[in-house]
PDB file of C-alpha atoms (C1' of nucleotides) in Angstrom:
ATOM      1  CA  MET A  19    -156.062   4.427 -45.972  1.00 82.00           C
ATOM      2  CA  PHE A  20    -156.993   6.650 -48.812  1.00 90.00           C
ATOM      3  CA  GLU A  21    -154.186   9.158 -49.660  1.00 93.00           C
ATOM      4  CA  GLU A  22    -155.025  12.556 -50.959  1.00 94.00           C
ATOM      5  CA  LEU A  23    -155.800  13.558 -54.219  1.00 95.00           C
ATOM      6  CA  ASP A  24    -153.270  16.382 -55.695  1.00 96.00           C
ATOM      7  CA  PRO A  25    -156.068  18.521 -55.634  1.00 95.00           C
ATOM      8  CA  LEU A  26    -154.153  20.128 -58.784  1.00 95.00           C
ATOM      9  CA  LEU A  27    -154.834  17.516 -60.393  1.00 96.00           C
ATOM     10  CA  HIS A  28    -158.427  16.183 -59.213  1.00 96.00           C
ATOM     11  CA  SER A  29    -159.848  17.946 -61.884  1.00 96.00           C
ATOM     12  CA  GLN A  30    -161.822  17.627 -65.086  1.00 95.00           C
ATOM     13  CA  LEU A  31    -159.913  19.937 -67.165  1.00 96.00           C
ATOM     14  CA  ARG A  32    -156.790  20.526 -65.493  1.00 97.00           C
ATOM     15  CA  LEU A  33    -156.160  16.042 -66.071  1.00 97.00           C
ATOM     16  CA  ALA A  34    -157.368  16.774 -69.351  1.00 96.00           C
ATOM     17  CA  ILE A  35    -155.081  18.700 -70.205  1.00 97.00           C
ATOM     18  CA  MET A  36    -152.100  17.121 -68.481  1.00 97.00           C
ATOM     19  CA  SER A  37    -153.645  13.827 -70.423  1.00 97.00           C
ATOM     20  CA  LEU A  38    -153.178  15.751 -73.896  1.00 96.00           C
ATOM     21  CA  LEU A  39    -149.607  17.032 -72.324  1.00 97.00           C
ATOM     22  CA  ILE A  40    -148.504  13.982 -71.552  1.00 96.00           C
ATOM     23  CA  GLY A  41    -148.781  12.564 -75.033  1.00 89.00           C
ATOM     24  CA  VAL A  42    -147.072  15.089 -76.984  1.00 95.00           C
ATOM     25  CA  GLU A  43    -143.952  17.566 -77.403  1.00 94.00           C
ATOM     26  CA  GLU A  44    -145.819  20.517 -77.017  1.00 96.00           C
ATOM     27  CA  ALA A  45    -149.331  21.369 -77.254  1.00 97.00           C
ATOM     28  CA  ASP A  46    -150.998  25.122 -77.526  1.00 96.00           C
ATOM     29  CA  PHE A  47    -154.265  27.042 -76.747  1.00 97.00           C
ATOM     30  CA  VAL A  48    -156.362  26.475 -79.809  1.00 96.00           C
ATOM     31  CA  PHE A  49    -155.088  22.672 -79.729  1.00 97.00           C
ATOM     32  CA  LEU A  50    -155.780  22.226 -76.200  1.00 96.00           C
ATOM     33  CA  LYS A  51    -159.648  23.854 -76.664  1.00 96.00           C
ATOM     34  CA  GLU A  52    -160.691  22.178 -79.086  1.00 95.00           C
ATOM     35  CA  LYS A  53    -159.750  18.725 -77.721  1.00 95.00           C
ATOM     36  CA  THR A  54    -161.498  19.330 -74.295  1.00 95.00           C
ATOM     37  CA  ASN A  55    -164.111  21.407 -75.407  1.00 94.00           C
ATOM     38  CA  ALA A  56    -163.528  23.455 -72.918  1.00 95.00           C
ATOM     39  CA  THR A  57    -164.124  27.627 -72.597  1.00 94.00           C
ATOM     40  CA  ALA A  58    -161.236  29.705 -73.741  1.00 95.00           C
ATOM     41  CA  GLY A  59    -162.078  31.131 -69.816  1.00 95.00           C
ATOM     42  CA  ASN A  60    -161.898  28.209 -68.289  1.00 95.00           C
ATOM     43  CA  LEU A  61    -159.020  26.822 -69.667  1.00 96.00           C
ATOM     44  CA  SER A  62    -157.296  30.798 -69.775  1.00 96.00           C
ATOM     45  CA  VAL A  63    -157.349  29.706 -66.079  1.00 96.00           C
ATOM     46  CA  GLN A  64    -156.295  26.039 -64.837  1.00 96.00           C
ATOM     47  CA  ILE A  65    -153.528  26.213 -67.932  1.00 97.00           C
ATOM     48  CA  GLU A  66    -152.311  29.119 -65.583  1.00 97.00           C
ATOM     49  CA  LYS A  67    -152.771  27.189 -62.528  1.00 96.00           C
ATOM     50  CA  LEU A  68    -150.591  24.436 -64.182  1.00 97.00           C
ATOM     51  CA  LYS A  69    -147.949  26.872 -64.735  1.00 96.00           C
ATOM     52  CA  GLU A  70    -148.048  28.261 -60.987  1.00 96.00           C
ATOM     53  CA  ALA A  71    -147.373  24.766 -59.602  1.00 95.00           C
ATOM     54  CA  GLU A  72    -144.634  24.579 -61.891  1.00 96.00           C
ATOM     55  CA  TYR A  73    -146.468  21.228 -63.489  1.00 97.00           C
ATOM     56  CA  ILE A  74    -146.946  22.935 -67.067  1.00 97.00           C
ATOM     57  CA  ASP A  75    -144.467  25.098 -68.654  1.00 97.00           C
ATOM     58  CA  VAL A  76    -146.243  28.238 -71.338  1.00 97.00           C
ATOM     59  CA  GLU A  77    -144.310  29.908 -73.503  1.00 97.00           C
ATOM     60  CA  LYS A  78    -146.021  32.881 -75.423  1.00 96.00           C
ATOM     61  CA  THR A  79    -145.441  33.590 -79.031  1.00 96.00           C
ATOM     62  CA  PHE A  80    -147.322  34.970 -82.296  1.00 95.00           C
ATOM     63  CA  GLN A  81    -147.645  32.729 -85.286  1.00 92.00           C
ATOM     64  CA  GLY A  82    -147.043  35.852 -88.430  1.00 93.00           C
ATOM     65  CA  LYS A  83    -149.462  38.018 -86.726  1.00 91.00           C
ATOM     66  CA  MET A  84    -151.351  35.963 -84.460  1.00 93.00           C
ATOM     67  CA  PRO A  85    -151.003  35.383 -80.655  1.00 95.00           C
ATOM     68  CA  ARG A  86    -149.472  31.489 -79.546  1.00 96.00           C
ATOM     69  CA  THR A  87    -149.971  30.222 -76.368  1.00 97.00           C
ATOM     70  CA  ILE A  88    -147.494  27.166 -75.964  1.00 97.00           C
ATOM     71  CA  CYS A  89    -147.466  24.534 -73.600  1.00 98.00           C
ATOM     72  CA  ARG A  90    -145.855  21.629 -72.053  1.00 98.00           C
ATOM     73  CA  ILE A  91    -145.488  20.025 -69.755  1.00 98.00           C
ATOM     74  CA  THR A  92    -142.294  19.581 -67.482  1.00 98.00           C
ATOM     75  CA  PRO A  93    -140.752  16.355 -64.973  1.00 97.00           C
ATOM     76  CA  LYS A  94    -142.341  17.481 -62.063  1.00 97.00           C
ATOM     77  CA  GLY A  95    -145.111  17.744 -63.988  1.00 97.00           C
ATOM     78  CA  ILE A  96    -145.346  14.161 -65.425  1.00 97.00           C
ATOM     79  CA  LEU A  97    -144.391  12.969 -61.873  1.00 97.00           C
ATOM     80  CA  ALA A  98    -147.440  14.978 -60.363  1.00 97.00           C
ATOM     81  CA  PHE A  99    -149.680  13.032 -62.807  1.00 97.00           C
ATOM     82  CA  GLU A 100    -147.450   9.262 -62.542  1.00 97.00           C
ATOM     83  CA  ASN A 101    -148.663   9.685 -58.499  1.00 96.00           C
ATOM     84  CA  TYR A 102    -152.000  11.202 -59.210  1.00 96.00           C
ATOM     85  CA  VAL A 103    -152.808   8.020 -61.482  1.00 96.00           C
ATOM     86  CA  LYS A 104    -151.508   5.669 -59.259  1.00 95.00           C
ATOM     87  CA  THR A 105    -152.906   7.149 -56.143  1.00 95.00           C
ATOM     88  CA  ILE A 106    -156.833   7.653 -57.774  1.00 96.00           C
ATOM     89  CA  GLN A 107    -155.754   3.117 -58.619  1.00 95.00           C
ATOM     90  CA  THR A 108    -155.922   2.488 -54.740  1.00 95.00           C
ATOM     91  CA  TYR A 109    -160.045   3.911 -54.686  1.00 95.00           C
ATOM     92  CA  PHE A 110    -161.051   1.085 -57.744  1.00 93.00           C
ATOM     93  CA  ASN A 111    -160.537  -1.593 -55.980  1.00 77.00           C
ATOM     94  CA  THR A 112    -162.483  -3.408 -54.025  1.00 62.00           C
ATOM     95  CA  ASN A 113    -159.874  -5.087 -51.895  1.00 53.00           C
ATOM     96  CA  ASN A 114    -159.483  -2.437 -49.576  1.00 47.00           C
ATOM     97  CA  LYS A 115    -157.858  -3.623 -46.129  1.00 41.00           C
TER      98      LYS A 115
ATOM     99  CA  MET B   5    -162.988  12.722 -76.312  1.00 83.00           C
ATOM    100  CA  PHE B   6    -162.887  13.630 -72.257  1.00 90.00           C
ATOM    101  CA  GLU B   7    -166.325  12.324 -71.298  1.00 93.00           C
ATOM    102  CA  GLU B   8    -167.610  13.910 -68.176  1.00 94.00           C
ATOM    103  CA  LEU B   9    -166.546  12.328 -65.448  1.00 95.00           C
ATOM    104  CA  ASP B  10    -170.171  11.834 -63.194  1.00 96.00           C
ATOM    105  CA  PRO B  11    -169.826  14.732 -60.676  1.00 95.00           C
ATOM    106  CA  LEU B  12    -170.499  13.228 -57.360  1.00 95.00           C
ATOM    107  CA  LEU B  13    -168.362  11.023 -57.700  1.00 96.00           C
ATOM    108  CA  HIS B  14    -165.000  13.086 -58.487  1.00 96.00           C
ATOM    109  CA  SER B  15    -165.492  14.226 -55.068  1.00 95.00           C
ATOM    110  CA  GLN B  16    -162.001  12.734 -53.092  1.00 95.00           C
ATOM    111  CA  LEU B  17    -164.500  11.643 -49.658  1.00 95.00           C
ATOM    112  CA  ARG B  18    -167.754  10.303 -52.008  1.00 96.00           C
ATOM    113  CA  LEU B  19    -165.373   8.072 -54.471  1.00 97.00           C
ATOM    114  CA  ALA B  20    -163.736   6.872 -50.679  1.00 96.00           C
ATOM    115  CA  ILE B  21    -167.481   6.081 -49.440  1.00 97.00           C
ATOM    116  CA  MET B  22    -168.269   4.439 -52.610  1.00 97.00           C
ATOM    117  CA  SER B  23    -164.706   2.685 -52.606  1.00 96.00           C
ATOM    118  CA  LEU B  24    -165.088   0.757 -49.367  1.00 96.00           C
ATOM    119  CA  LEU B  25    -169.494   0.244 -49.881  1.00 97.00           C
ATOM    120  CA  ILE B  26    -168.376  -1.483 -52.784  1.00 95.00           C
ATOM    121  CA  GLY B  27    -166.333  -3.888 -50.791  1.00 89.00           C
ATOM    122  CA  VAL B  28    -168.757  -4.926 -48.169  1.00 94.00           C
ATOM    123  CA  GLU B  29    -172.531  -5.255 -47.047  1.00 94.00           C
ATOM    124  CA  GLU B  30    -173.014  -2.736 -45.533  1.00 96.00           C
ATOM    125  CA  ALA B  31    -170.828   0.212 -43.193  1.00 97.00           C
ATOM    126  CA  ASP B  32    -172.078   1.937 -40.727  1.00 96.00           C
ATOM    127  CA  PHE B  33    -171.301   5.800 -40.195  1.00 96.00           C
ATOM    128  CA  VAL B  34    -168.524   5.567 -37.974  1.00 96.00           C
ATOM    129  CA  PHE B  35    -166.480   2.571 -39.903  1.00 96.00           C
ATOM    130  CA  LEU B  36    -166.748   4.788 -42.759  1.00 96.00           C
ATOM    131  CA  LYS B  37    -165.474   8.064 -40.737  1.00 95.00           C
ATOM    132  CA  GLU B  38    -162.853   5.924 -39.275  1.00 95.00           C
ATOM    133  CA  LYS B  39    -161.961   4.399 -42.386  1.00 95.00           C
ATOM    134  CA  THR B  40    -162.252   7.593 -44.866  1.00 95.00           C
ATOM    135  CA  ASN B  41    -160.613   9.942 -41.861  1.00 94.00           C
ATOM    136  CA  ALA B  42    -163.743  12.546 -42.520  1.00 94.00           C
ATOM    137  CA  THR B  43    -164.787  14.693 -39.943  1.00 94.00           C
ATOM    138  CA  ALA B  44    -168.341  13.802 -39.176  1.00 95.00           C
ATOM    139  CA  GLY B  45    -169.812  16.832 -40.798  1.00 95.00           C
ATOM    140  CA  ASN B  46    -168.157  16.526 -43.408  1.00 95.00           C
ATOM    141  CA  LEU B  47    -169.769  12.632 -43.854  1.00 96.00           C
ATOM    142  CA  SER B  48    -172.707  13.520 -42.702  1.00 96.00           C
ATOM    143  CA  VAL B  49    -172.828  16.378 -46.130  1.00 96.00           C
ATOM    144  CA  GLN B  50    -171.732  13.478 -48.372  1.00 96.00           C
ATOM    145  CA  ILE B  51    -173.691  10.655 -47.682  1.00 97.00           C
ATOM    146  CA  GLU B  52    -176.982  12.599 -47.757  1.00 97.00           C
ATOM    147  CA  LYS B  53    -175.615  13.776 -51.614  1.00 96.00           C
ATOM    148  CA  LEU B  54    -175.015   9.938 -52.173  1.00 97.00           C
ATOM    149  CA  LYS B  55    -178.473   8.768 -51.145  1.00 96.00           C
ATOM    150  CA  GLU B  56    -179.662  11.791 -53.249  1.00 96.00           C
ATOM    151  CA  ALA B  57    -178.906  10.531 -56.255  1.00 95.00           C
ATOM    152  CA  GLU B  58    -179.992   7.194 -55.070  1.00 96.00           C
ATOM    153  CA  TYR B  59    -176.597   5.400 -55.045  1.00 97.00           C
ATOM    154  CA  ILE B  60    -176.907   4.376 -52.025  1.00 97.00           C
ATOM    155  CA  ASP B  61    -178.943   3.483 -49.073  1.00 97.00           C
ATOM    156  CA  VAL B  62    -179.114   4.955 -45.912  1.00 97.00           C
ATOM    157  CA  GLU B  63    -180.700   3.224 -42.598  1.00 96.00           C
ATOM    158  CA  LYS B  64    -181.097   4.856 -39.066  1.00 95.00           C
ATOM    159  CA  THR B  65    -181.487   2.452 -36.330  1.00 95.00           C
ATOM    160  CA  PHE B  66    -180.461   2.182 -33.435  1.00 94.00           C
ATOM    161  CA  GLN B  67    -178.124  -0.416 -31.405  1.00 92.00           C
ATOM    162  CA  GLY B  68    -179.027  -0.505 -27.642  1.00 92.00           C
ATOM    163  CA  LYS B  69    -179.756   3.241 -27.256  1.00 91.00           C
ATOM    164  CA  MET B  70    -177.321   4.976 -29.146  1.00 93.00           C
ATOM    165  CA  PRO B  71    -178.107   5.893 -33.024  1.00 94.00           C
ATOM    166  CA  ARG B  72    -176.514   3.857 -35.622  1.00 95.00           C
ATOM    167  CA  THR B  73    -176.786   5.072 -39.475  1.00 96.00           C
ATOM    168  CA  ILE B  74    -176.171   1.650 -41.773  1.00 97.00           C
ATOM    169  CA  CYS B  75    -175.039   2.332 -45.445  1.00 97.00           C
ATOM    170  CA  ARG B  76    -175.218   0.503 -48.598  1.00 98.00           C
ATOM    171  CA  ILE B  77    -174.199   0.842 -52.432  1.00 97.00           C
ATOM    172  CA  THR B  78    -177.448   0.612 -54.352  1.00 97.00           C
ATOM    173  CA  PRO B  79    -177.136  -1.481 -57.899  1.00 97.00           C
ATOM    174  CA  LYS B  80    -177.474   2.388 -59.491  1.00 97.00           C
ATOM    175  CA  GLY B  81    -174.558   3.435 -57.681  1.00 97.00           C
ATOM    176  CA  ILE B  82    -172.022   0.055 -58.524  1.00 97.00           C
ATOM    177  CA  LEU B  83    -173.165   1.154 -62.098  1.00 97.00           C
ATOM    178  CA  ALA B  84    -171.893   4.348 -61.805  1.00 97.00           C
ATOM    179  CA  PHE B  85    -168.548   3.991 -60.094  1.00 97.00           C
ATOM    180  CA  GLU B  86    -168.384   1.244 -62.466  1.00 97.00           C
ATOM    181  CA  ASN B  87    -168.565   4.208 -65.292  1.00 96.00           C
ATOM    182  CA  TYR B  88    -166.892   6.260 -63.191  1.00 96.00           C
ATOM    183  CA  VAL B  89    -163.661   4.049 -63.030  1.00 96.00           C
ATOM    184  CA  LYS B  90    -163.721   3.116 -66.850  1.00 95.00           C
ATOM    185  CA  THR B  91    -164.563   7.084 -68.023  1.00 95.00           C
ATOM    186  CA  ILE B  92    -160.840   8.141 -65.465  1.00 96.00           C
ATOM    187  CA  GLN B  93    -159.482   5.621 -67.198  1.00 95.00           C
ATOM    188  CA  THR B  94    -159.289   7.307 -70.138  1.00 95.00           C
ATOM    189  CA  TYR B  95    -157.847  10.082 -68.613  1.00 95.00           C
ATOM    190  CA  PHE B  96    -154.815   8.248 -68.252  1.00 93.00           C
ATOM    191  CA  ASN B  97    -153.221   6.405 -70.976  1.00 78.00           C
ATOM    192  CA  THR B  98    -151.197   8.506 -73.401  1.00 63.00           C
ATOM    193  CA  ASN B  99    -152.464   7.491 -76.802  1.00 53.00           C
ATOM    194  CA  ASN B 100    -155.700  10.201 -76.375  1.00 46.00           C
ATOM    195  CA  LYS B 101    -156.757   9.732 -80.214  1.00 41.00           C
TER     196      LYS B 101
ATOM    197  C1'  DA C  30    -177.523  12.867  -7.738  1.00 85.41           C
ATOM    198  C1'  DA C  31    -175.343  16.478 -10.266  1.00 85.41           C
ATOM    199  C1'  DT C  32    -171.769  17.664 -13.297  1.00 85.41           C
ATOM    200  C1'  DA C  33    -168.775  17.271 -17.374  1.00 85.41           C
ATOM    201  C1'  DT C  34    -167.427  14.241 -21.362  1.00 85.41           C
ATOM    202  C1'  DT C  35    -168.123  11.659 -25.061  1.00 85.41           C
ATOM    203  C1'  DT C  36    -170.759   9.839 -28.887  1.00 85.41           C
ATOM    204  C1'  DG C  37    -173.276   9.863 -33.115  1.00 85.41           C
ATOM    205  C1'  DG C  38    -175.032  12.950 -35.892  1.00 85.41           C
ATOM    206  C1'  DT C  39    -176.758  17.607 -38.302  1.00 85.41           C
ATOM    207  C1'  DT C  40    -176.995  22.330 -39.642  1.00 85.41           C
ATOM    208  C1'  DT C  41    -174.621  26.435 -40.488  1.00 85.41           C
ATOM    209  C1'  DA C  42    -171.246  29.219 -42.309  1.00 85.41           C
ATOM    210  C1'  DT C  43    -167.472  29.757 -44.424  1.00 85.41           C
ATOM    211  C1'  DA C  44    -163.490  29.144 -48.146  1.00 85.41           C
ATOM    212  C1'  DA C  45    -162.010  26.710 -52.398  1.00 85.41           C
ATOM    213  C1'  DA C  46    -162.522  25.782 -57.062  1.00 85.41           C
ATOM    214  C1'  DA C  47    -165.094  25.868 -60.906  1.00 85.41           C
ATOM    215  C1'  DT C  48    -167.200  27.812 -64.674  1.00 85.41           C
ATOM    216  C1'  DA C  49    -169.321  31.504 -67.537  1.00 85.41           C
ATOM    217  C1'  DA C  50    -169.390  35.652 -68.459  1.00 85.41           C
ATOM    218  C1'  DA C  51    -167.627  40.252 -70.378  1.00 85.41           C
ATOM    219  C1'  DC C  52    -163.988  41.871 -71.692  1.00 85.41           C
ATOM    220  C1'  DT C  53    -159.174  43.357 -74.989  1.00 85.41           C
ATOM    221  C1'  DA C  54    -155.886  43.758 -78.138  1.00 85.41           C
ATOM    222  C1'  DG C  55    -155.619  42.933 -82.583  1.00 85.41           C
ATOM    223  C1'  DT C  56    -156.583  41.031 -87.238  1.00 85.41           C
ATOM    224  C1'  DT C  57    -159.302  39.502 -91.285  1.00 85.41           C
ATOM    225  C1'  DT C  58    -162.749  39.377 -94.341  1.00 85.41           C
ATOM    226  C1'  DA C  59    -166.900  42.130 -96.722  1.00 85.41           C
TER     227       DA C  59
ATOM    228  C1'  DT D  25    -164.860  51.454 -92.713  1.00 85.41           C
ATOM    229  C1'  DA D  26    -167.242  48.236 -90.255  1.00 85.41           C
ATOM    230  C1'  DA D  27    -168.019  44.302 -88.825  1.00 85.41           C
ATOM    231  C1'  DA D  28    -166.624  39.974 -87.478  1.00 85.41           C
ATOM    232  C1'  DC D  29    -163.543  37.081 -85.707  1.00 85.41           C
ATOM    233  C1'  DT D  30    -159.445  34.978 -83.524  1.00 85.41           C
ATOM    234  C1'  DA D  31    -156.584  34.146 -79.187  1.00 85.41           C
ATOM    235  C1'  DG D  32    -156.968  34.506 -75.456  1.00 85.41           C
ATOM    236  C1'  DT D  33    -157.623  37.695 -69.819  1.00 85.41           C
ATOM    237  C1'  DT D  34    -160.492  38.904 -66.202  1.00 85.41           C
ATOM    238  C1'  DT D  35    -164.469  39.475 -63.120  1.00 85.41           C
ATOM    239  C1'  DA D  36    -167.853  38.059 -61.420  1.00 85.41           C
ATOM    240  C1'  DT D  37    -171.431  33.881 -60.251  1.00 85.41           C
ATOM    241  C1'  DT D  38    -172.101  29.471 -59.046  1.00 85.41           C
ATOM    242  C1'  DT D  39    -171.150  25.215 -56.971  1.00 85.41           C
ATOM    243  C1'  DT D  40    -168.571  22.667 -54.195  1.00 85.41           C
ATOM    244  C1'  DA D  41    -165.746  21.462 -50.090  1.00 85.41           C
ATOM    245  C1'  DT D  42    -164.966  21.492 -45.614  1.00 85.41           C
ATOM    246  C1'  DA D  43    -164.816  23.332 -41.177  1.00 85.41           C
ATOM    247  C1'  DA D  44    -167.170  24.951 -37.073  1.00 85.41           C
ATOM    248  C1'  DA D  45    -170.380  25.067 -34.335  1.00 85.41           C
ATOM    249  C1'  DC D  46    -174.020  22.960 -32.461  1.00 85.41           C
ATOM    250  C1'  DC D  47    -177.686  19.546 -30.672  1.00 85.41           C
ATOM    251  C1'  DA D  48    -179.864  15.587 -28.038  1.00 85.41           C
ATOM    252  C1'  DA D  49    -179.110  11.365 -26.031  1.00 85.41           C
ATOM    253  C1'  DA D  50    -176.065   8.323 -23.100  1.00 85.41           C
ATOM    254  C1'  DT D  51    -171.833   7.206 -20.438  1.00 85.41           C
ATOM    255  C1'  DA D  52    -168.688   8.591 -17.068  1.00 85.41           C
ATOM    256  C1'  DT D  53    -166.669  11.592 -13.123  1.00 85.41           C
ATOM    257  C1'  DT D  54    -166.911  13.461  -8.621  1.00 85.41           C
TER     258       DT D  54
END
DNA sequence: AATATTTGGTTTATAAAATAAACTAGTTTA
DNA sequence: TAAACTAGTTTATTTTATAAACCAAATATT
């Protein structure tokens, strides 16, 4: 009756990251940190988990002399996100038969 | 930008319990256990947390000789649930400005 | 009538997650 | 050249979720 919620997405910060990435081509570490208000450490850990799951791609580059970490959502990530949204919606409606 | 998700409701089992209770007058332990497929131990713990937060009322009675635990959602619980739903929806739409 | 099993739970222990704090390596500014 | 800042990572701590073990009473079995 209550389908399992993808544990990788059922996390406030990881969901916020995916929410941001689904709307844009790419986003870097600093952007994600500002938008989510996460600490750098927490963000670093959660990005790594999304990457391991292949929900996002992570590219480490340099902008001038400073490091820059760019994230992009993958097709697999889009699917997982859409599925999570659909699944949790079933927890919302009152008529659970 | 991303408002905090009530940690008490951002839990698969507690959300399922609330989802069930919001649709009915009352529900007992056995009913909730069957519908959620939770183990009795997990259900017991999560019911206790929802009760502590005053999101639900818990009444311990007897049906004949057997114990029966009845749960009901409170007005506070309804508000919290509705607010959780509204908040997490903001994580879903692509246009996060 | 004793014993085994089931019911309706609670308590305790363990595993997994989230988060914060501390650290690194390099850069810019005073 | 020392202090402060940037862009992170790693490690440690706290919090959660979950499972396993337990309990008391009721019912079923031999």
